[in-house]
Coordinates of C-alpha atoms and ligand atoms in Angstrom, one line a residue:
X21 CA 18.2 63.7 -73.5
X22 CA 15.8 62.6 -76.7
X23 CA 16.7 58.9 -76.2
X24 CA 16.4 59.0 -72.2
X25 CA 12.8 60.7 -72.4
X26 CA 12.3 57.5 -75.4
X27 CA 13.5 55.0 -73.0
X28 CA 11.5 56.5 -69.7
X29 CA 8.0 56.8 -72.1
X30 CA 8.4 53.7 -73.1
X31 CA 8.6 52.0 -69.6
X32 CA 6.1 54.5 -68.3
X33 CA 3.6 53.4 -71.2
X34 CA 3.1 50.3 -69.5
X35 CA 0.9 52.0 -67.1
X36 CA -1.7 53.1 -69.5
X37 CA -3.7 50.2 -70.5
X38 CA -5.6 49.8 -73.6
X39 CA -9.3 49.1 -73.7
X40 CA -8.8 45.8 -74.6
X41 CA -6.1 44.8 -71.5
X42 CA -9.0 46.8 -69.4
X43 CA -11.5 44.4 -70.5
X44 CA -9.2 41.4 -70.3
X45 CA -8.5 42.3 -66.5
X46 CA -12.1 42.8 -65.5
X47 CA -13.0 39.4 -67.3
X48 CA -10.3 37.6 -64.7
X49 CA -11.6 39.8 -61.5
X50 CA -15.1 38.9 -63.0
X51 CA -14.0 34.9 -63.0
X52 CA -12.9 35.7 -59.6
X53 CA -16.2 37.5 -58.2
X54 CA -18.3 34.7 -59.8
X55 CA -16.3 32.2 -57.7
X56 CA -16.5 34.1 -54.8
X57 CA -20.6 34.7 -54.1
X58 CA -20.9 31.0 -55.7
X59 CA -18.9 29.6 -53.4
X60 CA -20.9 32.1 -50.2
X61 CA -23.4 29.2 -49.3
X62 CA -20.7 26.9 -48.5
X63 CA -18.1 29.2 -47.5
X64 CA -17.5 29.3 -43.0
X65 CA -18.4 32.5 -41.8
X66 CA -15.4 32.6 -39.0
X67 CA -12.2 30.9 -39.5
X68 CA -9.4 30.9 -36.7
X69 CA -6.0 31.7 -37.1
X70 CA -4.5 33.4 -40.0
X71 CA -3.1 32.6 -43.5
X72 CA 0.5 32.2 -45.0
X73 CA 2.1 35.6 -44.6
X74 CA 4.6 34.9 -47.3
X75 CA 2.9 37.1 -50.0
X76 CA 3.3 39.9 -47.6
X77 CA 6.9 39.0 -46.5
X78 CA 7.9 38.8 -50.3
X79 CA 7.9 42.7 -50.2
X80 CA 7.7 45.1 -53.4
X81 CA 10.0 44.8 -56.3
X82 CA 10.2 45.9 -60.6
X83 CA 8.7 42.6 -61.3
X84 CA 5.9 42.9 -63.3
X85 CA 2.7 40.1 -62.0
X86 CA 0.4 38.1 -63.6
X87 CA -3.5 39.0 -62.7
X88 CA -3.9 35.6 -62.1
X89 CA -1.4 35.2 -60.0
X90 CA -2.2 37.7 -58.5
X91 CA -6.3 37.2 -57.7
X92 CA -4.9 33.3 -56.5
X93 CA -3.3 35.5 -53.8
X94 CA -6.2 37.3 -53.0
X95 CA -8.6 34.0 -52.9
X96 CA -6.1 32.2 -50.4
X97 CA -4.2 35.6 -48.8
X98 CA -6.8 37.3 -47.9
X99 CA -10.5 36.0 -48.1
X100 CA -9.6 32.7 -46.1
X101 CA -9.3 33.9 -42.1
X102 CA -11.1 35.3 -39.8
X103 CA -15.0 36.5 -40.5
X104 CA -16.4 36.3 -43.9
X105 CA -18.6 39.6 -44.0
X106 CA -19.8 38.9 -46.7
X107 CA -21.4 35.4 -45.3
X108 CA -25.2 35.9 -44.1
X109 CA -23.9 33.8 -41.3
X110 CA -22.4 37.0 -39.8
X111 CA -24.6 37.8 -36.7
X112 CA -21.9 39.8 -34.8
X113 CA -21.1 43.3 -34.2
X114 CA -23.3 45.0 -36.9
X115 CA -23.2 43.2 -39.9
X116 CA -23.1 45.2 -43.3
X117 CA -22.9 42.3 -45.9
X118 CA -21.7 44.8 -48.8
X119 CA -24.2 44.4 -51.7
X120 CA -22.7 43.5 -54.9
X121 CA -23.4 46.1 -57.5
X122 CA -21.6 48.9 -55.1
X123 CA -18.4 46.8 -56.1
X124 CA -19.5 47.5 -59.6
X125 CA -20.0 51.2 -58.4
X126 CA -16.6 51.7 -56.7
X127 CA -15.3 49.9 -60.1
X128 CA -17.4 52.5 -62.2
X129 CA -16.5 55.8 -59.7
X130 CA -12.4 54.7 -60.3
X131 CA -12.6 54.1 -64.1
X132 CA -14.3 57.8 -64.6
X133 CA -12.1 58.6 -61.5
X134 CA -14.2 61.9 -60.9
X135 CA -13.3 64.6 -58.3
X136 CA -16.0 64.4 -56.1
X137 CA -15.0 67.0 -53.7
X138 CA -15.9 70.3 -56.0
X139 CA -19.2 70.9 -58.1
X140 CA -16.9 72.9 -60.5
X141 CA -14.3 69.7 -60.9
X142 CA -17.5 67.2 -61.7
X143 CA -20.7 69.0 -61.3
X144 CA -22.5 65.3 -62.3
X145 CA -20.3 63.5 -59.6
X146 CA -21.4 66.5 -57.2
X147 CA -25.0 66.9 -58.0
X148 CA -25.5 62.5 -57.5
X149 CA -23.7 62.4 -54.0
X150 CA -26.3 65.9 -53.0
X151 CA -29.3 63.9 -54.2
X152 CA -28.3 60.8 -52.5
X153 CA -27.7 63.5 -49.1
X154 CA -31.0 65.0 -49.8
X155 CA -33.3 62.0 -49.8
X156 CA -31.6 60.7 -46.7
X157 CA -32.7 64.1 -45.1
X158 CA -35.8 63.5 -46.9
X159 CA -36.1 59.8 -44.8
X160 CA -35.5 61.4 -41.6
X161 CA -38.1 63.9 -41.6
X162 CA -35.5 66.9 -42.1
X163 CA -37.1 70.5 -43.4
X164 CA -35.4 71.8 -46.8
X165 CA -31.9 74.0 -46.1
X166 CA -30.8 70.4 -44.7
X167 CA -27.9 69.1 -46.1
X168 CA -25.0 66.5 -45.1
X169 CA -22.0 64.5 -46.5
X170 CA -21.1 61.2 -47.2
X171 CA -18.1 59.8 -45.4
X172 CA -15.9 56.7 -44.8
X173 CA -18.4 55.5 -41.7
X174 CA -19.7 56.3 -38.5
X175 CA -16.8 57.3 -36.8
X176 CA -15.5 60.2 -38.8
X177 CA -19.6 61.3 -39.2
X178 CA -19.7 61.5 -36.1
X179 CA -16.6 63.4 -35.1
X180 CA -17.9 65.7 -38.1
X181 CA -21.2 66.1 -36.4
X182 CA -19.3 67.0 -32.8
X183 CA -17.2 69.7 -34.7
X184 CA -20.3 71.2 -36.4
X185 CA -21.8 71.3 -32.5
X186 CA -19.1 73.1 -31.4
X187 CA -18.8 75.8 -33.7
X188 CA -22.4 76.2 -33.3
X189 CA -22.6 76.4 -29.7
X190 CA -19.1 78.8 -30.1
X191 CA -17.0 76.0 -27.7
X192 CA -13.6 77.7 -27.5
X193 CA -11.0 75.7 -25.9
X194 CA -11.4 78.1 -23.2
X195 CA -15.0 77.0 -22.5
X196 CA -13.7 73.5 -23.0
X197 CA -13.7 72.5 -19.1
X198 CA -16.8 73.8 -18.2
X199 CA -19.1 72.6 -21.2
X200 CA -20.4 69.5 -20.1
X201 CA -21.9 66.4 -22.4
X202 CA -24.5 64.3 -22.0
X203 CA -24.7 60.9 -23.2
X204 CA -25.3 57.3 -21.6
X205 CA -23.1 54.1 -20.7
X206 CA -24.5 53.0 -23.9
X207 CA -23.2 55.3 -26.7
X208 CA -20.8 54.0 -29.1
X209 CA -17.0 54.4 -28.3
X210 CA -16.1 56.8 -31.6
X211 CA -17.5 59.4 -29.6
X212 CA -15.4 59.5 -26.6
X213 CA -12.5 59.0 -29.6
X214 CA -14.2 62.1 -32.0
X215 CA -14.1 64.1 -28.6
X216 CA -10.4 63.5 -28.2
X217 CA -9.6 64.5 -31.7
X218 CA -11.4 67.8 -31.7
X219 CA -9.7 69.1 -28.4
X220 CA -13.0 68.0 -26.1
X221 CA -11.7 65.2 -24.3
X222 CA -11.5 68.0 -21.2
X223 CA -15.4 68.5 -21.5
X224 CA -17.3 67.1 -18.5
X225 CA -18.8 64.1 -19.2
X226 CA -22.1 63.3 -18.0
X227 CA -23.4 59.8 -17.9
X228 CA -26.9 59.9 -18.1
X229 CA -28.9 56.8 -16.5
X230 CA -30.8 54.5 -18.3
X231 CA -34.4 52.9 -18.0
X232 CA -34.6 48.7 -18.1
X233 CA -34.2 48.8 -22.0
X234 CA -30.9 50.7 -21.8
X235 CA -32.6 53.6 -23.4
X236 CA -31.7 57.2 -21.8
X237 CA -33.3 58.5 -19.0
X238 CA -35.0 61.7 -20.3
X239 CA -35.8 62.7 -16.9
X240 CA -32.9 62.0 -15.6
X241 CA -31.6 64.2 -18.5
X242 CA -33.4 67.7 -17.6
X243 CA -32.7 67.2 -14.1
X244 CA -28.9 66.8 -14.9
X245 CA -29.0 69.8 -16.9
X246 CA -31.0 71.8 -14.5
X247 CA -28.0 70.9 -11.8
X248 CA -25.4 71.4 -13.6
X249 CA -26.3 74.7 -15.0
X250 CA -26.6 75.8 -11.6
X251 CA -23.5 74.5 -10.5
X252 CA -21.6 77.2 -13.0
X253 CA -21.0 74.7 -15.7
X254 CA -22.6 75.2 -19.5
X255 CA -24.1 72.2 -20.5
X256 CA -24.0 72.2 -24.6
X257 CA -24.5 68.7 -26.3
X258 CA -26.4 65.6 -25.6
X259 CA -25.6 62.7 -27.6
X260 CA -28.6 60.2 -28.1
X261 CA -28.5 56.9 -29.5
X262 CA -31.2 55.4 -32.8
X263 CA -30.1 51.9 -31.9
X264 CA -27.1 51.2 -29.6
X265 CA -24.5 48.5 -30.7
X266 CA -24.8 46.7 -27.6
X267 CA -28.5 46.5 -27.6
X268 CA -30.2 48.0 -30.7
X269 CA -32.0 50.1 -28.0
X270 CA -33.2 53.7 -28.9
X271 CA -32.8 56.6 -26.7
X272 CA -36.5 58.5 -26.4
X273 CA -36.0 61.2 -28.9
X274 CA -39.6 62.8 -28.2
X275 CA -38.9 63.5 -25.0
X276 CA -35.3 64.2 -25.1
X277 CA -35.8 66.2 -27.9
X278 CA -38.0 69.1 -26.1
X279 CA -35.6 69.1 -23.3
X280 CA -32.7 69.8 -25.5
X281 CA -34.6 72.7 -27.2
X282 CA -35.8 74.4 -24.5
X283 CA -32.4 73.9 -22.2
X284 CA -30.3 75.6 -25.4
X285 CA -28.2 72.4 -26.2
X286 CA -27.4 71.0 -29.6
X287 CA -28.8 67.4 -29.9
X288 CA -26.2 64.8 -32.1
X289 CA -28.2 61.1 -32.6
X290 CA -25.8 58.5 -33.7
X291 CA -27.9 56.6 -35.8
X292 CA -24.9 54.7 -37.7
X293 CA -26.4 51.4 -37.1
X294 CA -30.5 52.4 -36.8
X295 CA -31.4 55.7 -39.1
X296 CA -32.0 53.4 -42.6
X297 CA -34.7 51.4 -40.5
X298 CA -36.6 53.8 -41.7
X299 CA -37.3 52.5 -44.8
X300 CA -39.7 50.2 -43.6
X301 CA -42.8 50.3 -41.6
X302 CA -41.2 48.4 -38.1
X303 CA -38.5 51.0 -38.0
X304 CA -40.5 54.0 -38.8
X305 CA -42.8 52.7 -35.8
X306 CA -40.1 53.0 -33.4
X307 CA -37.9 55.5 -35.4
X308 CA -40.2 58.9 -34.3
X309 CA -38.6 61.9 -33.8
X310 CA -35.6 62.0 -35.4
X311 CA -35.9 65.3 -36.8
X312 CA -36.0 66.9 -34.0
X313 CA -32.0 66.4 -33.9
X314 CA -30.0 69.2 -35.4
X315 CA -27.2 66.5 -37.1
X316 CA -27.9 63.0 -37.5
X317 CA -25.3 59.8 -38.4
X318 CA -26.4 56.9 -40.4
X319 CA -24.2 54.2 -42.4
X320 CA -24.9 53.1 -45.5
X321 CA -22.3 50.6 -44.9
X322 CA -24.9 49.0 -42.0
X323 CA -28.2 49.6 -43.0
X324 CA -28.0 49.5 -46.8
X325 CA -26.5 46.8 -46.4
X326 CA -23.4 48.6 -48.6
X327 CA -19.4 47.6 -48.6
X328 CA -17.2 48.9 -45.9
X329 CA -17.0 52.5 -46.5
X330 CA -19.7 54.6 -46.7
X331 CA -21.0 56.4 -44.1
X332 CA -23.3 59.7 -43.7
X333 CA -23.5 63.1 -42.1
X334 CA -27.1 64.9 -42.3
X335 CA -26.9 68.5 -40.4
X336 CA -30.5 70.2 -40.0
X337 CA -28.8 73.3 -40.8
X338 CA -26.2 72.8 -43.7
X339 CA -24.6 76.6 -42.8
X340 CA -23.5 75.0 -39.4
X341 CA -21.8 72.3 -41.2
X342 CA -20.4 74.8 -43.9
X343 CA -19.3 77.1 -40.7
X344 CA -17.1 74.6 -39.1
X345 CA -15.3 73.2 -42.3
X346 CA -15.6 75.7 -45.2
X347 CA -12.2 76.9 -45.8
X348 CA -13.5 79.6 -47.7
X349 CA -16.6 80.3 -45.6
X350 CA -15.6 83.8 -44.3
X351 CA -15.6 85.6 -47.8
X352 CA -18.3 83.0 -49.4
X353 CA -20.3 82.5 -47.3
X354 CA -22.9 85.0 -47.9
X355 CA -23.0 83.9 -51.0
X356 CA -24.0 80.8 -50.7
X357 CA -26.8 81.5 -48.1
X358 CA -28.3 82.5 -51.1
X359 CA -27.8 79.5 -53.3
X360 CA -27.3 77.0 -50.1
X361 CA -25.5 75.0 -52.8
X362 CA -22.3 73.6 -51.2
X363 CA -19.8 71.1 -52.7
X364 CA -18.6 68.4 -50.4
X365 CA -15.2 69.8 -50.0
X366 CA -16.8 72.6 -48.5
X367 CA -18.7 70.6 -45.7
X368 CA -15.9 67.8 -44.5
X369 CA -12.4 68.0 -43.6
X370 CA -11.8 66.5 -46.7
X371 CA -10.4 67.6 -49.9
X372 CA -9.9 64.5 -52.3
X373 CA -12.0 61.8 -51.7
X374 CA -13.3 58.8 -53.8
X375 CA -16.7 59.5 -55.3
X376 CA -18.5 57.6 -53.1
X377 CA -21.8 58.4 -54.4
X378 CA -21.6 55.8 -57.0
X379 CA -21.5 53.1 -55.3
X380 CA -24.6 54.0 -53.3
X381 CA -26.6 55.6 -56.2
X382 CA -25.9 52.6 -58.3
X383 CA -27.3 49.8 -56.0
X384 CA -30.5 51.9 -55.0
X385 CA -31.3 52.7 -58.9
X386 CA -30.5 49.1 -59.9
X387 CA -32.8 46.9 -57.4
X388 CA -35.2 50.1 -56.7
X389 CA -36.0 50.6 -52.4
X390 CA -38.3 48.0 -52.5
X391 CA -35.8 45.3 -51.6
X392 CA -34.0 47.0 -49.1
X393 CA -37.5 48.0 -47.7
X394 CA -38.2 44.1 -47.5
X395 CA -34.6 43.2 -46.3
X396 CA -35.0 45.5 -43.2
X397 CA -38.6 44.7 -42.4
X398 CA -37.3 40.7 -42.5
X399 CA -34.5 41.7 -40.3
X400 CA -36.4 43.0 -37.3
X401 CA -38.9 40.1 -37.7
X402 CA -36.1 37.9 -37.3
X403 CA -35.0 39.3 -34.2
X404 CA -37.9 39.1 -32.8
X405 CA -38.1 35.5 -34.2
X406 CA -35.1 34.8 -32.6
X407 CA -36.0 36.8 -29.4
X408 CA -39.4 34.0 -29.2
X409 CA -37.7 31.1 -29.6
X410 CA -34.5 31.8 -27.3
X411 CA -36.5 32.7 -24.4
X412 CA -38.3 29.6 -25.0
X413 CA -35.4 27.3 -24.8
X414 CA -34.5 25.6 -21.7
X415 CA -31.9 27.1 -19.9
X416 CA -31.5 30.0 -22.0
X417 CA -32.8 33.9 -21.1
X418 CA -33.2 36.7 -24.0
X419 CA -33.0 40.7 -22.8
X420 CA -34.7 42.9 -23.9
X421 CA -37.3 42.5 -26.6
X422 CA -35.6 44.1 -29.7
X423 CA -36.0 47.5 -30.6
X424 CA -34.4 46.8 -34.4
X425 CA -32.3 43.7 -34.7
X426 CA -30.2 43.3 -32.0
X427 CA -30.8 40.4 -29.5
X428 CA -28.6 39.7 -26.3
X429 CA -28.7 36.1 -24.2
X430 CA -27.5 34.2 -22.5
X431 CA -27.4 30.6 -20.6
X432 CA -28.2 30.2 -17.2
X433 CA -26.7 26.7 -16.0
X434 CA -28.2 25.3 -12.8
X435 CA -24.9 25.8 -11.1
X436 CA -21.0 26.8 -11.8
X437 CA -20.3 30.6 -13.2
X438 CA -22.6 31.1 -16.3
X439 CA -20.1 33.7 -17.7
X440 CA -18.0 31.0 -17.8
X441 CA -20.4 29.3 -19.2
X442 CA -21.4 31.1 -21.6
X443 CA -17.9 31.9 -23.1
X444 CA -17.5 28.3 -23.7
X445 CA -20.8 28.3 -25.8
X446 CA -19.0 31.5 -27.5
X447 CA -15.8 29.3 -28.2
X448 CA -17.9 26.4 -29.6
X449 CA -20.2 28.2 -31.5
X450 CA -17.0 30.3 -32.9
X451 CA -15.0 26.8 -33.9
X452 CA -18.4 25.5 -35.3
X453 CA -17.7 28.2 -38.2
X454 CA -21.1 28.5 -40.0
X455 CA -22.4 31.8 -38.5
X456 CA -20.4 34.3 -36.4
X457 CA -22.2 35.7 -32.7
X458 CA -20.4 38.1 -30.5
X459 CA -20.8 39.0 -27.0
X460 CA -20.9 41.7 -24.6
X461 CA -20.9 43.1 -20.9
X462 CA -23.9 44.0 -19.5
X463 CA -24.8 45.1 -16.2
X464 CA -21.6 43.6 -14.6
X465 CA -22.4 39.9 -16.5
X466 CA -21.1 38.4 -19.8
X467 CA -24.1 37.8 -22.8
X468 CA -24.2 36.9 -26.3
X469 CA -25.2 39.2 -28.2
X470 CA -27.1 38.4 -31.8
X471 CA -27.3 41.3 -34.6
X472 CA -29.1 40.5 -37.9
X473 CA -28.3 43.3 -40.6
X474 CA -27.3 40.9 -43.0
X475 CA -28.9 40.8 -46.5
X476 CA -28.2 37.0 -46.6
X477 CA -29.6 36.2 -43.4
X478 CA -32.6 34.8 -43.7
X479 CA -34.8 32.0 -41.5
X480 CA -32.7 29.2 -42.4
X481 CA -29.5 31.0 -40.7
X482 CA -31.3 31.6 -37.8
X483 CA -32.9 28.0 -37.2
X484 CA -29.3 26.5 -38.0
X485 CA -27.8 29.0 -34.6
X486 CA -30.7 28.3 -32.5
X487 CA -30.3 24.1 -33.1
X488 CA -25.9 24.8 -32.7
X489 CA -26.9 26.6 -29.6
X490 CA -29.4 24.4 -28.0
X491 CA -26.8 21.0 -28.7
X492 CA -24.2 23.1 -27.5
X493 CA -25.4 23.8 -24.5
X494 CA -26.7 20.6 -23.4
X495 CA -23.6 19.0 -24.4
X496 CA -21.9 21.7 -22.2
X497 CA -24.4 21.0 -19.5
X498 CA -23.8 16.9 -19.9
Ligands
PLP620 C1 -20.9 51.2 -36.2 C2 -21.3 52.3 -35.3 C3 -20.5 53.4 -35.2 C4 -19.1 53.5 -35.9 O1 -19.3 53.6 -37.2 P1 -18.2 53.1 -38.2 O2 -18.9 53.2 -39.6 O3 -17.8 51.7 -37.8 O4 -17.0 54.0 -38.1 C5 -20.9 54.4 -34.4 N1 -22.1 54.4 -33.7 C6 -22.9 53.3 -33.8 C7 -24.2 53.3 -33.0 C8 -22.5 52.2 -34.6 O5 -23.3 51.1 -34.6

């Protein structure tokens, strides 16, 4: 038994490195990085097809790898195809970018490896993500006994926030089929999918109409309600919108807000994509009212401009949030009414988690708000910029002016199908490769769609789309 426990040690050993091998392999991933973000300005932002699937063919075995070897595999297995998010070329779907020192966050957060998910496991890993939850309540105008939690993104903070809702409203599945919803056309799919996963798929949906902006209808709204209720059913939730993926358009908190209150329903925004806006003067101008919501999404991953994988939860009330997750909340809760102090195990469905505080906290501390303030404030100018020069193109018409950064457009030829059209200009402006545009439907009839949130996106990368579509076109037209 003594030489079998001597032979498995000394095998296992290999998996404790030293401080010196530790150094050795973040000098390689270091080489690595710095070849990466020196190579950005040259690097395409979308690339067809896919790579060589033979490292992922070759399967797992007891052979040990090289790190070199193994970033090689990295550089041409994986950050070859498809779109480079970390290109400020990326004008698609809702660019995040992923600043840099969150990579050294997540890099810190895993060395330490602290339990984030209890204040008794790491009070210091605990108290950082609070702080980070309590100046984003702070940002949106929330009163103190706010609280929150940071998640992997939108879509599980939101299916958080529709669980909180319905424990607050007491939504058994019994009520299920006569609770109805309100939301528009506009709101982002996750919800339809958090409404699945926590048993309300059955919930009448109501699709509230929308004004020429694609903002919600707020009189629309109250008269919906108003029906409804007197129909027999119990309308409980409205789900607005602080910048819609589509569009960027924002739903009318003021006046939806007073509706919501009086009528007795809990009011969710999904403001994944918008909510950080408010950092800077052009967001907070359009941004009013957010407060008013009892529970609140916004993505760090979006608008601070952070890696895949962060977003964030912020309930008015942190005891709703407690109510619908705490697994100990029917003996502790009382308790903690007093101190309001919850660990983040206690408010998500989560138990272990990464400590994803770091690589939020670390970024904001290191480069102060100031830049971000600036990166936001360019963003919505160049929208607007954008916006300008599209409509005055020949040929070309813009929607919408922006509300925050998202532009749609499209070409109008003098005759044939313009969606057609316009899916060409798509393909070209795709296998061109130096900035990435997606498209959407709107009102029956295909546009491109334009959606600056990248920290690297500056003038430059706008001029260059705006000169690719313009030759495009004509060369389409000719
Ligand atoms: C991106 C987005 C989501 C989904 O968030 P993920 O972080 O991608 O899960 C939800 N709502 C809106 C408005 C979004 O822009």
């Amino acid at each position: 038994m003594l030489d079998k426990l001597k032979e498995l040690e000394s095998q296992a050993r290999k998996l404790e490195v030293s401080g010196q091998e530790a150094e050795h392999l973040i000098i390689e991933a270091g080489r690595h990085a710095r070849q990466f973000v020196d190579g950005l300005e040259e690097a395409q932002t979308y690339t067809a097809g896919s790579p060589d699937p033979a490292p992922w063919s070759a399967g797992f075995s007891d052979q040990a790898g090289h790190i070199r070897e193994l970033l090689d595999v990295v550089s041409s297995g994986v950050n070859t195809h498809g779109i480079n998010p970390a290109s400020g070329g990326h004008l698609g779907y809702i660019p995040g970018g992923g600043v840099f020192p969150s990579a050294v966050g997540d890099f810190l957060a895993d060395v330490g490896n602290r339990f984030a998910g209890i204040e008794f496991a790491s009070p210091g890993a605990v108290q950082m993500e609070r702080s980070l939850v309590q100046w984003m309540a702070g940002l949106v105008g929330y009163p103190e006994g706010a609280g929150g939690d940071l998640t992997s993104g939108g879509s599980i903070a939101n299916l958080t926030a529709l669980v909180t809702a319905r424990e607050a409203r007491g939504i058994s599945a019994r009520d299920i089929p006569n609770s109805s919803i309100y939301l528009t056309a506009q709101a982002h799919h996750c919800i339809d999918k958090a409404l699945c996963v926590a048993g309300m798929a059955e919930c009448p949906k109501r699709i509230v109409p929308m004004d020429g902006g694609y903002r919600m209808d707020a009189t629309a709204l109250e008269k919906m309600i108003r029906e409804d209720r007197a129909e027999g059913l119990n309308p409980w939730l409205v789900v607005a919108s602080a910048g819609t993926t589509d569009t960027g358009a924002i739903d009318p908190l003021p006046a939806i807000a007073p509706i919501a209150r009086d009528q007795g329903l809990w009011l969710h925004l999904d403001a994944a994509y918008g909510g950080f806006f408010l950092l800077c003067e052009e967001g907070r101008e359009v941004l009013s009212g957010l407060e008013a919501a009892d529970s609140i999404v916004m993505d760090p991953h979006k608008g601070l401009f952070l890696p895949y994988g962060s977003g964030a939860l912020l309930v008015r009330n942190v005891h709703d949030l407690a109510r619908a997750h705490g697994y100990e909340a029917n003996y502790m809760l009382d308790a903690r009414e007093a101190s309001q102090e919850y660990s983040p195990a206690d408010l998500s469905a989560e138990l272990s988690r990464p400590f994803r505080g770091m690589r939020l906290w670390l970024p904001l501390k290191l480069f102060g708000l100031a830049p971000f303030r600036a990166a936001l404030s360019e963003k919505i100018w160049l929208a607007r910029y954008f916006h300008q020069r599209i409509s005055d193109m020949p040929g070309f018409e813009a929607g919408p002016r922006p509300d925050l950064s998202v532009v749609t457009y499209r070409y109008v030829p003098e005759n044939g199908d313009a969606d057609a059209f316009n899916r060409r200009l798509l393909q070209e402006v795709l296998s061109d490769g130096k900035v990435f545009i997606s498209s959407t439907r709107l009102d029956g009839r295909f546009v491109l769609r334009l959606a600056v949130l990248h920290y690297r996106t500056h003038k430059s990368t706008i001029d260059y789309l705006l000169d690719l579509l313009s030759e495009t076109a004509r060369r389409l037209v000719g």
